[in-house]
Coordinates of C-alpha atoms in Angstrom, one line a residue:
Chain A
X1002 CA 113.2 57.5 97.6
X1003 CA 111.1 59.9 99.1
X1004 CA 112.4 63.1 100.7
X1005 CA 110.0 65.8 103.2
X1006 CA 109.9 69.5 101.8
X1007 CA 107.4 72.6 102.6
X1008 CA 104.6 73.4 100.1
X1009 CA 104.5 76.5 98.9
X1010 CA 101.9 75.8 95.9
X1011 CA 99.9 72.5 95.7
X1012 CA 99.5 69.9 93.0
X1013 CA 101.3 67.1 91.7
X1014 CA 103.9 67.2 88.7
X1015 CA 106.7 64.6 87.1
X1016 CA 109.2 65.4 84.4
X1017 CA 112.8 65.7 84.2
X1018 CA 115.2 67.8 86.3
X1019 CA 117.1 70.9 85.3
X1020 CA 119.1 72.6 88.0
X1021 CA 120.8 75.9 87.9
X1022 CA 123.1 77.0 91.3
X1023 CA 122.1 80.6 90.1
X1024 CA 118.5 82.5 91.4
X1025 CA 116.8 83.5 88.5
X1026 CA 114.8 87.0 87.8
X1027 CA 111.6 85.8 85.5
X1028 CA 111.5 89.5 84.6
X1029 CA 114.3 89.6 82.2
X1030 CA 115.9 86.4 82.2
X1031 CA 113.0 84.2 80.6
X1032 CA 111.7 84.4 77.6
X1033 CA 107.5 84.5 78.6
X1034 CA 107.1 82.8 74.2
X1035 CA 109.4 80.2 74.7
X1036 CA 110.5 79.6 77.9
X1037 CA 113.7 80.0 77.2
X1038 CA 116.4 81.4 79.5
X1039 CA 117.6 85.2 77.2
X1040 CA 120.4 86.1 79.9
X1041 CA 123.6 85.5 78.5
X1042 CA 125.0 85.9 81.8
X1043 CA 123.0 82.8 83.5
X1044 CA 124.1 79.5 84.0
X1045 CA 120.8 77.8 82.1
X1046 CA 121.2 80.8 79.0
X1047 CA 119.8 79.0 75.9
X1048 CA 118.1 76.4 77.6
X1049 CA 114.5 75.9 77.8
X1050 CA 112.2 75.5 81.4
X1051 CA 109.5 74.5 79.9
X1052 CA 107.7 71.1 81.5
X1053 CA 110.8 70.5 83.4
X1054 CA 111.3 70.2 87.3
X1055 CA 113.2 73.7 87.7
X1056 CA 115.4 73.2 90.8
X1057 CA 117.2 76.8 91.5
X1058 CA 117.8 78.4 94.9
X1059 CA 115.4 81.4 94.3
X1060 CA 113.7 83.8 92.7
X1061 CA 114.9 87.6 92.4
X1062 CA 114.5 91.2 90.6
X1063 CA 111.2 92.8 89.6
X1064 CA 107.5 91.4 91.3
X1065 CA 106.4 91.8 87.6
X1066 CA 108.0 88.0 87.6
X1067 CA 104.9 86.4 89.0
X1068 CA 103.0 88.1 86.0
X1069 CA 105.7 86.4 83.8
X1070 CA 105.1 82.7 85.3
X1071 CA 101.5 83.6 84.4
X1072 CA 102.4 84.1 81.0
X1073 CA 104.5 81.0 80.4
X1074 CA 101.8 79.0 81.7
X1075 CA 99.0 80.5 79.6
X1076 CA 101.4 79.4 76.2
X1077 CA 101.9 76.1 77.7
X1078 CA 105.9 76.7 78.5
X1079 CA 105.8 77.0 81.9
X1080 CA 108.1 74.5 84.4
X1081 CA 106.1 71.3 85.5
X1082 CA 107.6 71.7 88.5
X1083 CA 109.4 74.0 90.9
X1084 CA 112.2 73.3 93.7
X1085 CA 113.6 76.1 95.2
X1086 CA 116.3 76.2 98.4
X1087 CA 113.5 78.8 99.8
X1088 CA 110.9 80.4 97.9
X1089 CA 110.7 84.4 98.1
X1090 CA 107.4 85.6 97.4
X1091 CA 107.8 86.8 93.3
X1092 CA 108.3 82.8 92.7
X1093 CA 105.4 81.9 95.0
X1094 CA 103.0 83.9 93.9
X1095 CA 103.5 83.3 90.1
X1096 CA 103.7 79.2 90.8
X1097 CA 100.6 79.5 92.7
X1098 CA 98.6 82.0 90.4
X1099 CA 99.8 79.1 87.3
X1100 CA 99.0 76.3 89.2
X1101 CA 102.5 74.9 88.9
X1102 CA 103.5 72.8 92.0
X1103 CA 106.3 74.6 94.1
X1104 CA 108.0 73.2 96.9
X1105 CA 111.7 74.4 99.2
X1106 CA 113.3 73.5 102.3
X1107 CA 113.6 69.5 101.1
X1108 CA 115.4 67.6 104.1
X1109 CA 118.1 66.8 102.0
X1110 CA 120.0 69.4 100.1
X1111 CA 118.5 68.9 96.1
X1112 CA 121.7 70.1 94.3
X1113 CA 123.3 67.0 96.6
X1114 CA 120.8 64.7 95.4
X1115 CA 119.5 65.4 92.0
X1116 CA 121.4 65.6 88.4
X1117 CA 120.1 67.2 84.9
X1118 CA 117.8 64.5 83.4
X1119 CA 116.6 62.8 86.6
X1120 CA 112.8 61.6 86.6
X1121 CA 111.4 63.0 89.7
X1122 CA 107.4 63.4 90.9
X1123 CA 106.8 67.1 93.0
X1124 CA 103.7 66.1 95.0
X1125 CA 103.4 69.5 97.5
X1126 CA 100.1 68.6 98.0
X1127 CA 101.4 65.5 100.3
X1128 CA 104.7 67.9 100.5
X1129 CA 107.3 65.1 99.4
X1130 CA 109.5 64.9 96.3
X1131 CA 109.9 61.3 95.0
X1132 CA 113.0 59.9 93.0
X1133 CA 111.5 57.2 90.9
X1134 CA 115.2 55.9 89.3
X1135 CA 116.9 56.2 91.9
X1136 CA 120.2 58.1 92.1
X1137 CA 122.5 58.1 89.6
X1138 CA 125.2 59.1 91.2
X1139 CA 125.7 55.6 92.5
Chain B
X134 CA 99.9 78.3 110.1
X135 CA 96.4 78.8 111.8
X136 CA 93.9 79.1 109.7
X137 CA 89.4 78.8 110.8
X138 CA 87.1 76.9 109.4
X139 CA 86.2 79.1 106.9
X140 CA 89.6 80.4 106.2
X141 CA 90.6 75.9 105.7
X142 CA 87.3 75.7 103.0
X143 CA 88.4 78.7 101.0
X144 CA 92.0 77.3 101.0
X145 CA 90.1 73.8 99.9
X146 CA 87.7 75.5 97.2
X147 CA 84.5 75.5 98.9
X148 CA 84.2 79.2 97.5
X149 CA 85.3 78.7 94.0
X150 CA 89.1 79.1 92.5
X151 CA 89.7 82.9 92.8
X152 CA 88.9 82.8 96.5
X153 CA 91.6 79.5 96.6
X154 CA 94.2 81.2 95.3
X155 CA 94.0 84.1 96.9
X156 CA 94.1 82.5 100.3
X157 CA 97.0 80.1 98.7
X158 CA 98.6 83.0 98.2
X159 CA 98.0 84.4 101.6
X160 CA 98.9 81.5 103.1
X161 CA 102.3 80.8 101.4
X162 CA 103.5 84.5 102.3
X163 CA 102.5 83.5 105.7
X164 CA 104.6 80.3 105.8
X165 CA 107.6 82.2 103.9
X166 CA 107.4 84.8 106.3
X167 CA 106.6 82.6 109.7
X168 CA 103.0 84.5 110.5
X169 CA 101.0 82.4 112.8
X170 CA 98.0 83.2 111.5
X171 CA 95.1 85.4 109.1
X172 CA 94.6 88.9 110.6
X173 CA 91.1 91.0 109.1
X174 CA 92.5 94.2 107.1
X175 CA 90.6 97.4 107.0
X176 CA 91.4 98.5 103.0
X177 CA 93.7 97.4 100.2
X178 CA 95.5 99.3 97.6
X179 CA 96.4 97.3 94.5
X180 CA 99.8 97.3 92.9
X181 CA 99.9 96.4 89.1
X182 CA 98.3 99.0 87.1
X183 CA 100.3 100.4 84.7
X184 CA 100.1 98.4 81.6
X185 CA 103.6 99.9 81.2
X186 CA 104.2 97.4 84.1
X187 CA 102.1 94.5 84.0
X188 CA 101.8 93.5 80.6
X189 CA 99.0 91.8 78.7
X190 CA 100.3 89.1 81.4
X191 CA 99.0 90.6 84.1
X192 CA 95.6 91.8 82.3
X193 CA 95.3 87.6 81.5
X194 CA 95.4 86.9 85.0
X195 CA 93.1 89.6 86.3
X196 CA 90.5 89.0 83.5
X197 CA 90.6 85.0 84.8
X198 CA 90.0 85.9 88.1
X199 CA 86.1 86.0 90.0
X200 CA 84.6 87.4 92.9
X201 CA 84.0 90.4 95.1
X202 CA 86.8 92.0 97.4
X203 CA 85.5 92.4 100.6
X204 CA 87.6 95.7 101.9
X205 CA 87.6 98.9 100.1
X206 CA 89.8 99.0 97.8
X207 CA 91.7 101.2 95.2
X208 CA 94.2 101.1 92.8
X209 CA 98.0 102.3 92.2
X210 CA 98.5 105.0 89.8
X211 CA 97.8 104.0 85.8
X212 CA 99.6 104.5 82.8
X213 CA 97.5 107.9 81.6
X214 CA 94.8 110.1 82.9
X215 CA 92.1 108.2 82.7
X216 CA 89.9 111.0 80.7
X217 CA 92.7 113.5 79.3
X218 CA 94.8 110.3 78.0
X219 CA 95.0 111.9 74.2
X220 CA 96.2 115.7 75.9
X221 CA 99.1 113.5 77.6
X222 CA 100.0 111.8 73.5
X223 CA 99.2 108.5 74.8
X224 CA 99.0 106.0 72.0
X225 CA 95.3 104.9 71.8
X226 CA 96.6 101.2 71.4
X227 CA 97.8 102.0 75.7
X228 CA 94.7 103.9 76.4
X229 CA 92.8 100.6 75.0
X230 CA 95.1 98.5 77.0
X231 CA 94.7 100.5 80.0
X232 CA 91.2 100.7 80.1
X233 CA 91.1 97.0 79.7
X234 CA 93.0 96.4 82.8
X235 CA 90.8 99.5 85.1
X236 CA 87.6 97.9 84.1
X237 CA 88.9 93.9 84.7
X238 CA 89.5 95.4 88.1
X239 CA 86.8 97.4 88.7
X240 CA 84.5 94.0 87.3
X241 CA 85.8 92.7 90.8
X242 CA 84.3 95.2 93.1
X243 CA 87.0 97.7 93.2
X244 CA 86.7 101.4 93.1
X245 CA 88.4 102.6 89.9
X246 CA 90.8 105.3 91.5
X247 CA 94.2 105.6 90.7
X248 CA 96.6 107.2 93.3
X249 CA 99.8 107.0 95.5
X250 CA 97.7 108.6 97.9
X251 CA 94.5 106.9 99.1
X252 CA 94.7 108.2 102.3
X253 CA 93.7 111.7 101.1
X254 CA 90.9 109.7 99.7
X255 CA 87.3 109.0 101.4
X256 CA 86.7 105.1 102.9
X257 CA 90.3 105.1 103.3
X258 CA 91.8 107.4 106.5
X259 CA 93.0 104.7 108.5
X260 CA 94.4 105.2 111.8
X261 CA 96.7 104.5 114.5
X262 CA 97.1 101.1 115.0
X263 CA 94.8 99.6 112.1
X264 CA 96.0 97.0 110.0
X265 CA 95.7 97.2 106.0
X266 CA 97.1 96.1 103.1
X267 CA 98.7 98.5 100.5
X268 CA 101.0 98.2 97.9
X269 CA 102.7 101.9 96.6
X270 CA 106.1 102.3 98.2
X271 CA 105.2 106.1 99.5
X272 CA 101.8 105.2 100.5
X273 CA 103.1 102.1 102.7
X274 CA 105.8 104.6 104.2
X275 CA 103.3 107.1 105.3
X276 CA 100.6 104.8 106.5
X277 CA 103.4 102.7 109.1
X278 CA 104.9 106.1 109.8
X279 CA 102.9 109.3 109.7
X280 CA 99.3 107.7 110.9
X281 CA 100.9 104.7 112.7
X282 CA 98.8 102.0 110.6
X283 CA 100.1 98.5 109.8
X284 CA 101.2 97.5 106.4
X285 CA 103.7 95.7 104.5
X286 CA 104.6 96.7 101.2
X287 CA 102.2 93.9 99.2
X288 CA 102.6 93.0 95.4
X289 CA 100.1 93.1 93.0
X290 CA 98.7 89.9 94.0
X291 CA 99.5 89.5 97.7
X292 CA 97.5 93.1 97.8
X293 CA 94.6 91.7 95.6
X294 CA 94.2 88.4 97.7
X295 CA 94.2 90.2 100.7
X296 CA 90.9 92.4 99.4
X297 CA 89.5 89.6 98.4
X298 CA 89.9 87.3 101.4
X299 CA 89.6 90.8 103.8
X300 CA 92.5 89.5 104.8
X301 CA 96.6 89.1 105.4
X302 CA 99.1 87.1 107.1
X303 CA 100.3 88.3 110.1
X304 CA 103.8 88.9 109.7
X305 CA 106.2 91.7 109.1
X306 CA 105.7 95.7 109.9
X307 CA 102.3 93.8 111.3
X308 CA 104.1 93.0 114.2
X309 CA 105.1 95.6 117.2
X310 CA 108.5 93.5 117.3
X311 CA 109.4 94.4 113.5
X312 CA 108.6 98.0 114.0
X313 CA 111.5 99.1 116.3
X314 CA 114.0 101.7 114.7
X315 CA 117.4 100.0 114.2
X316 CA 119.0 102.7 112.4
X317 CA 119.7 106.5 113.9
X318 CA 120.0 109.6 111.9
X319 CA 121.3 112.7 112.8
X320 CA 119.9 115.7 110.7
X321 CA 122.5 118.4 111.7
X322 CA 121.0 121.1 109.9
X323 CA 117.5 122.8 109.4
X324 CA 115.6 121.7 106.8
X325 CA 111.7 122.8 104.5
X326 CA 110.0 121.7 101.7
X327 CA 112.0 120.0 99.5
X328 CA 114.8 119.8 101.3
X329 CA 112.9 116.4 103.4
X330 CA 112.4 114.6 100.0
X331 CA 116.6 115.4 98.9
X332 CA 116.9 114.1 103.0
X333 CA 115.2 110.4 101.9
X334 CA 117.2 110.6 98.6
X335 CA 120.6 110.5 100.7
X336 CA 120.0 108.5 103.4
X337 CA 117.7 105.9 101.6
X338 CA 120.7 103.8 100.0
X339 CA 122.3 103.0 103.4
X340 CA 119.0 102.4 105.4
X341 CA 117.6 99.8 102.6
X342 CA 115.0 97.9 104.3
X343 CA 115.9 99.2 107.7
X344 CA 113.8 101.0 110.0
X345 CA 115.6 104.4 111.0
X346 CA 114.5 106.5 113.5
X347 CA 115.3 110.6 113.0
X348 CA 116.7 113.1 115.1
X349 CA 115.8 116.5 113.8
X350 CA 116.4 120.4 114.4
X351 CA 112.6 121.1 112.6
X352 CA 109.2 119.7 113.0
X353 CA 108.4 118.4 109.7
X354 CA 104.7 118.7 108.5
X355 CA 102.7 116.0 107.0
X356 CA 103.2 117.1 103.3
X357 CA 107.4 117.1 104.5
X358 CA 106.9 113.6 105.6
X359 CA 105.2 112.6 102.6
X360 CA 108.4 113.4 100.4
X361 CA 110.8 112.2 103.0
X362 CA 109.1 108.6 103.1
X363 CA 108.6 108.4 99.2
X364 CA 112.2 109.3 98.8
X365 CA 113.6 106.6 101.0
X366 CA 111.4 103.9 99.8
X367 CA 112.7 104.9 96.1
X368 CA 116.4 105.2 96.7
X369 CA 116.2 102.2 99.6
X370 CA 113.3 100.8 100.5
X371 CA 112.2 101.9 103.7
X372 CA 108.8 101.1 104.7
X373 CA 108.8 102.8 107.8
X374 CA 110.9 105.5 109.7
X375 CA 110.0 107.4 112.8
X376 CA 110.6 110.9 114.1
X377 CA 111.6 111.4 117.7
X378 CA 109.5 113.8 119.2
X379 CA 106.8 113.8 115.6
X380 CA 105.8 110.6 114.4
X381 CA 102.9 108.6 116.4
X382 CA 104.4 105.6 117.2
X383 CA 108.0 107.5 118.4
X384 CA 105.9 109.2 120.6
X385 CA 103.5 106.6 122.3
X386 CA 107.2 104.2 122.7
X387 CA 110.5 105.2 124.5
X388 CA 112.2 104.0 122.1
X389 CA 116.1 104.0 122.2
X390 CA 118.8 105.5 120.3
X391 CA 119.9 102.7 118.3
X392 CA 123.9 102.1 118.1
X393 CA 124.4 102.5 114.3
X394 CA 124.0 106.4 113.5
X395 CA 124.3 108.1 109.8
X396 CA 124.8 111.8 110.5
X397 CA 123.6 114.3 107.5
X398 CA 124.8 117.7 106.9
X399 CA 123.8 120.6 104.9
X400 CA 126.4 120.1 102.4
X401 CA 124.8 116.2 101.4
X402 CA 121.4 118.3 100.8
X403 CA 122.9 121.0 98.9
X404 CA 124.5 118.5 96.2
X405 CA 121.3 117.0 95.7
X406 CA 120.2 120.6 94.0
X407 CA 123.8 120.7 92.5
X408 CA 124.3 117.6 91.2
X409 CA 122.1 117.9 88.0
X410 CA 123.3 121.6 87.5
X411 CA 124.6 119.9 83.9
X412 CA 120.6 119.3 83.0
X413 CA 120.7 122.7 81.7
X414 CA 117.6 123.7 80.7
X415 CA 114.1 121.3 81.7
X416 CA 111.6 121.1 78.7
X417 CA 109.1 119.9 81.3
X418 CA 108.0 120.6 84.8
X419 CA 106.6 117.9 87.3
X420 CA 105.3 118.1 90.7
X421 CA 102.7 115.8 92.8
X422 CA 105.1 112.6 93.3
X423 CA 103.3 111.3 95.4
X424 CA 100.2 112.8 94.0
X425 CA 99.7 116.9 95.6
X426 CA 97.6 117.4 98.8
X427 CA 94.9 120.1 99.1
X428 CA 97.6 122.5 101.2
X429 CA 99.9 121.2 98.5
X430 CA 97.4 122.3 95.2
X431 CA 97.0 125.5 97.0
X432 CA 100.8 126.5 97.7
X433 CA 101.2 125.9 93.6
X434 CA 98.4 128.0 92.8
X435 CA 99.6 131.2 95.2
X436 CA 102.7 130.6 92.8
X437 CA 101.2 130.7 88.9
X438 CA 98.4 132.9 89.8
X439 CA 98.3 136.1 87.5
X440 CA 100.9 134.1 85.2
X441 CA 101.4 132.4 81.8
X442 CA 103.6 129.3 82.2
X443 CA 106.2 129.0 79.3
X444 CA 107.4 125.7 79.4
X445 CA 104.7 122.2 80.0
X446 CA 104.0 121.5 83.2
X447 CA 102.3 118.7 85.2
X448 CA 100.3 118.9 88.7
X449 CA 99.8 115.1 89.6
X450 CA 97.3 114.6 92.7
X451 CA 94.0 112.3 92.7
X452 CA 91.0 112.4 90.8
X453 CA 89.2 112.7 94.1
X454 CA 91.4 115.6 95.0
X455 CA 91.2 117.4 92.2
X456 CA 87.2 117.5 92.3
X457 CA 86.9 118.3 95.7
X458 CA 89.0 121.9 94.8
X459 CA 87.7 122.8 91.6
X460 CA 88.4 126.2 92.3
X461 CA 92.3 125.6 93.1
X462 CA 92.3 124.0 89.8
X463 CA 90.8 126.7 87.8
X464 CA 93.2 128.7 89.2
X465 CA 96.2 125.8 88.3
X466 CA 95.3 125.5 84.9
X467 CA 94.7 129.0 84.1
X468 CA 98.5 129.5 84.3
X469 CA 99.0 126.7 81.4
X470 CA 100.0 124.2 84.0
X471 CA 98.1 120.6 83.4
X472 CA 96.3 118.9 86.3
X473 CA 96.8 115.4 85.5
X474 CA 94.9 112.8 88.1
X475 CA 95.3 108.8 88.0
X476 CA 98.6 108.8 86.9
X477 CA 102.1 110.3 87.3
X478 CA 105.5 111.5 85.6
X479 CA 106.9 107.8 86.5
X480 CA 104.2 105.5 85.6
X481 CA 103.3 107.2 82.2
X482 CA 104.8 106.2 78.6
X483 CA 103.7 110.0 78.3
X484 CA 107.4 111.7 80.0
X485 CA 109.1 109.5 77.6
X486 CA 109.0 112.3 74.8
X487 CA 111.1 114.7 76.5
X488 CA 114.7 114.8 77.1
X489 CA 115.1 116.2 80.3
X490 CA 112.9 117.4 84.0
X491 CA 112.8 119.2 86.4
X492 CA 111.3 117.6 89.9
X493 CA 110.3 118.9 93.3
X494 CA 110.6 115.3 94.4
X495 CA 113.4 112.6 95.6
X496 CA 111.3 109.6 94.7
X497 CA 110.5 111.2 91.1
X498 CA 114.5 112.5 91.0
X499 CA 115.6 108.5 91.9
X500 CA 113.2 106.6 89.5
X501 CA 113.0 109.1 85.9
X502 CA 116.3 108.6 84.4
X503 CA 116.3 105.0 84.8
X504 CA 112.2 104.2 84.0
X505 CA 111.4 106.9 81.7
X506 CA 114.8 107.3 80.2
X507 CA 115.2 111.2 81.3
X508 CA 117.1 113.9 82.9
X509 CA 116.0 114.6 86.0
X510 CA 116.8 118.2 87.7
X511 CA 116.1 118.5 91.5
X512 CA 114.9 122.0 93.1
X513 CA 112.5 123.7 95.2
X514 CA 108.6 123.8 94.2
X515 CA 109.4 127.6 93.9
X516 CA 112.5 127.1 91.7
X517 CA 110.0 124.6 89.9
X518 CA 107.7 127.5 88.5
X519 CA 110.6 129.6 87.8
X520 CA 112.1 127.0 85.6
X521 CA 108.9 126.7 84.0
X522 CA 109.0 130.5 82.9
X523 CA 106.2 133.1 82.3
X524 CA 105.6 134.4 78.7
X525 CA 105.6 137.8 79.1
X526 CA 102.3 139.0 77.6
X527 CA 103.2 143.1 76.6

C-alpha cells in the first residue's frame, strides 16, 4: 500500500517501525553514542532509534537538537527514517543536514496505520511511504 | 514552493552538496512555514557559536561543509574573548575548541566577529524595510523593531544556509501581514535606563511569541529599546514589539489598539530590583548584555573614572566597538573593570566560578541562574558600580 505525504528531507530508507505518541527533544532525551532514548519520563525510555523508521508527532526543546541528529548520524545510530505528524524546523534541519529521509502530513493518520515492527520503505524523494507486509492489524 | 532555475539546480546538486543542503534546508522551512517563495537577504548573523552550545557536534558539521556565503556575515557571541581567553580562566582545552569552530566558520567566507550586536558593526546597518537573516534573540528584536528591517529569528543552520544561498524563505515577520501588534501594553508609569530592560522582563512571559505594541509616558532611546527587546525575547520570545508614537513601523502604519491589553505599573518594576534583595552581596559585576554601545561605553566611563573598582567587573560590547573607542577604554579599564569583546556573561563557561551577580540587564537577569548556574541581582548601571565598590587608596 502506498500512502501520499510531504517531503521535508529527500532520500529513500526501509527498516522497521517504532512509534512513540510523545514529541521528542533530541537535546536531552537521546543519547547522541547510542541512540538510545535517556528520558525516563518518555514513552520510548530505554529503547534504541537507531536504523529504525521513527514515527513521532514532533520534534521539541533546544535547536541544539539538529546538532544532535548530526551526531547520531556521524556514529552510525541515527533513525533510517523519520515520520513525523508535522515536522518543526529542529527535526528538519537535523534530518536534512544527516541525510536521513523525513517525511509528515501522510494522507492517512500513521499511528492508525502502522504498529512497532512493521517493514515500511520512506521514499520522500517520490513523497510516498510504502507498507510492504501489509497491515497487521487485519 | 517557487523556486528559479538556479535556485531548482542548487536544490538538485548542480553546485555541489553544501550549496544542496542549504537550499534543502531553505526550502523545507519554506514548506513548514507556507512561504511562496526565495527572497535575496541583505546580511546574516550565525547562531551556534559557543562550543558551550554546539558541541563537537556542531564543529563536525561545520568542518563538513564547503563554499562561500554570499551576504556579509558575522557570528553570535563565543564562548571566550577571542584574545584575553586565559584573563577570563578559560580551560585551554575550550579555547582549543573554540578556536576550532571560529576558524571552520571563518574557512567559509565569514567575518570572524562575535556579537549580539552587528548592527553597531560596519557592512551591517540595515534599514527600514530590508530583509536579512539573523539569528541572536535581541539582535532579531531590535532589527524588526527599532530599524524596521525584516528577520525571523533563524537557527544556526537556517541562518548559515541563508548566507550561503543569499537567501531565505519568505515567510514569517517577512511578511507585512505577520507584523501587526496583537497585544497592547499600558506602561502607567515613567520609566529610564534600566527600568526598559526590568519592563521586557515582566511583560515578556505573557506576550510569548506575540507581537505587542506599547503605550508609553517616555520616549525611550535606542540604547532603552535595546534592553526592552532583549528582555522580552529572554523571558518570552518576542521578536518584534512596536512603540506608538517611537518605533518606525508604528509610525509609518495606523495601527489599532488591539483588544487584549496587559497594563504595568511601577510597583511590577520596582520588584524586579527587590526581588533578589536576598543575593546579598555580588562577587562579580556585568554589564553589555547585549554587548555596550559607544553612548553606552561612555556613560560607564563618566562612572569609574578617578576610581579603583573593588570587586571584578565585566564591560561586554564588540571587538569592533571597542577599537573604534580606544580612548573610552583606557579610561574603562583603568578603573579595574575588564573589557571583554566576542563574548558575554551568558555564553561563557568563564561566570560559572562565581556564586552570585549583579546585572544591569533583564535578558542577562532571565538567562544566568538557569545557564550559568548563578545568582543574579538586578539594578541600575549606577547601582552596578556601586556594588562593585572603590578601594579606597589613603
Amino acid at each position: 500500500m502506498r500512502i501520499e505525504c510531504r517531503t521535508i528531507a529527500r532520500g529513500i530508507a526501509s527498516g522497521e517501525v517504532l512509534l512513540t505518541h510523545e514529541p521528542i527533544s533530541f537535546l536531552g532525551n537521546v543519547d547522541p553514542q547510542t541512540g538510545i532514548i535517556v528520558e525516563p519520563k518518555h514513552e520510548l525510555y530505554g529503547q534504541s532509534i537507531s536504523g529504525k523508521i521513527l514515527v513521532f508527532p514532533s520534534g521539541k526543546g533546544s535547536t541544539v537538537g539538529s546538532y544532535v541528529i548530526y551526531q547520531l548520524f556521524k556514529n552510525n545510530v541515527a533513525p533510517a527514517a523519520m515520520i513525523n505528524i508535522e515536522s518543526e524546523p529542529i527535526v528538519a534541519v537535523g534530518a536534512i543536514i544527516s541525510e536521513i529521509p523525513l517525511v509528515d502530513k501522510m494522507e492517512k493518520d500513521p499511528f492508525d496505520l502502522l504498529n512497532n515492527g512493521d517493514i515500511i520503505t520512506v521514499d520522500s524523494t517520490g513523497s510516498f511511504v510504502e507498507i510492504d507486509n501489509g497491515s497487521k492489524r487485519d | 514552493m517557487y523556486l528559479t532555475n538556479d535556485e531548482e539546480k542548487m536544490l538538485a546538486g548542480e553546485y555541489g552538496h553544501s550549496l544542496q543542503k542549504a537550499t534543502e534546508i531553505l526550502v523545507a522551512l519554506g514548506d513548514i512555514y507556507g512561504a511562496e517563495r526565495l527572497i535575496p537577504v541583505k546580511s546574516a548573523q550565525i547562531a551556534g557559536v559557543s562550543y558551550k552550545t554546539i558541541g563537537d557536534a556542531g564543529l563536525e558539521w561545520i568542518l563538513d561543509l564547503k563554499g562561500h556565503v554570499k551576504v556579509p556575515s558575522i557570528l553570535n557571541p563565543a564562548g571566550m574573548d577571542i584574545e584575553r581567553w586565559k584573563d577570563m580562566g578559560i580551560e585551554p582545552s575550550f579555547a582549543n575548541k573554540q578556536q576550532k569552530i571560529i576558524e571552520a566558520y571563518a574557512r567559509l567566507g565569514i567575518r570572524t566577529k562575535c556579537t549580539c550586536t552587528p548592527y553597531y558593526l560596519e557592512g551591517f546597518n540595515v534599514g527600514f524595510g530590508d530583509h536579512i537573516a539573523w539569528s541572536e534573540s535581541s539582535a532579531v528584536s531590535y532589527a524588526n523593531s527599532v530599524i524596521g528591517a525584516r528577520t525571523n529569528r533563524e537557527g544556526g543552520p537556517s541562518a548559515l544556509s541563508a548566507a550561503l544561498v543569499g537567501k531565505t524563505a519568505n515567510y514569517g515577520y517577512h511578511l507585512d501581514r505577520m507584523r501587526e501588534p496583537v497585544i497592547a501594553v499600558k506602561v502607567d508609569c515613567r520609566l529610564s535606563g534600566s527600568d526598559y530592560g526590568a519592563l521586557g522582563y515582566v511583560v515578556g512571559k505573557d506576550i510569548g511569541n506575540r507581537v505587542p505594541i506599547f503605550y508609553m509616558q517616555d520616549k525611550p532611546t535606542n540604547d532603552e529599546m535595546k534592553s526592552l527587546g532583549a528582555a522580552m525575547a529572554a523571558s518570552g520570545a518576542v521578536a518584534l514589539y512596536h512603540i506608538e508614537g517611537v518605533t518606525p513601523e508604528a509610525k509609518a502604519n495606523d495601527f489599532a489598539m488591539p483588544c487584549e491589553v496587559i497594563t504595568v505599573e511601577r510597583k511590577q518594576i520596582d520588584e524586579v530590583y527587590q526581588a533578589s534583595t536576598h543575593v546579598r552581596s555580588a562577587d562579580i559585576i556585568t554589564v553589555g548584555c547585549p554587548h555596550c554601545s559607544p553612548e553606552e561605553l561612555e556613560e560607564i566611563a563618566l562612572l569609574v573614572s578617578g576610581k579603583k573598582l573593588k570587586k571584578e567587573m565585566w564591560v561586554c560590547t564588540a571587538r569592533e566597538v571597542a577599537q573604534r573607542y580606544p580612548e573610552l577604554v583606557e579610561r574603562i579599564e583603568k578603573s579595574g573593570a575588564k573589557i571583554v569583546c566576542d563574548t558575554c556573561m551568558v555564553v561563557s563557561p568563564a561566570t560559572n566560578r562565581y556564586s552570585s551577580m549583579t546585572v544591569n540587564s533583564g535578558k542577562a537577569l532571565a538567562y544566568v541562574p538557569s545557564m550559568c548556574k548563578v545568582a543574579a541581582k538586578y539594578a541600575s548601571i549606577e547601582d552596578c558600580v556601586i556594588e562593585a565598590g572603590v578601594i579606597d587608596e589613603d
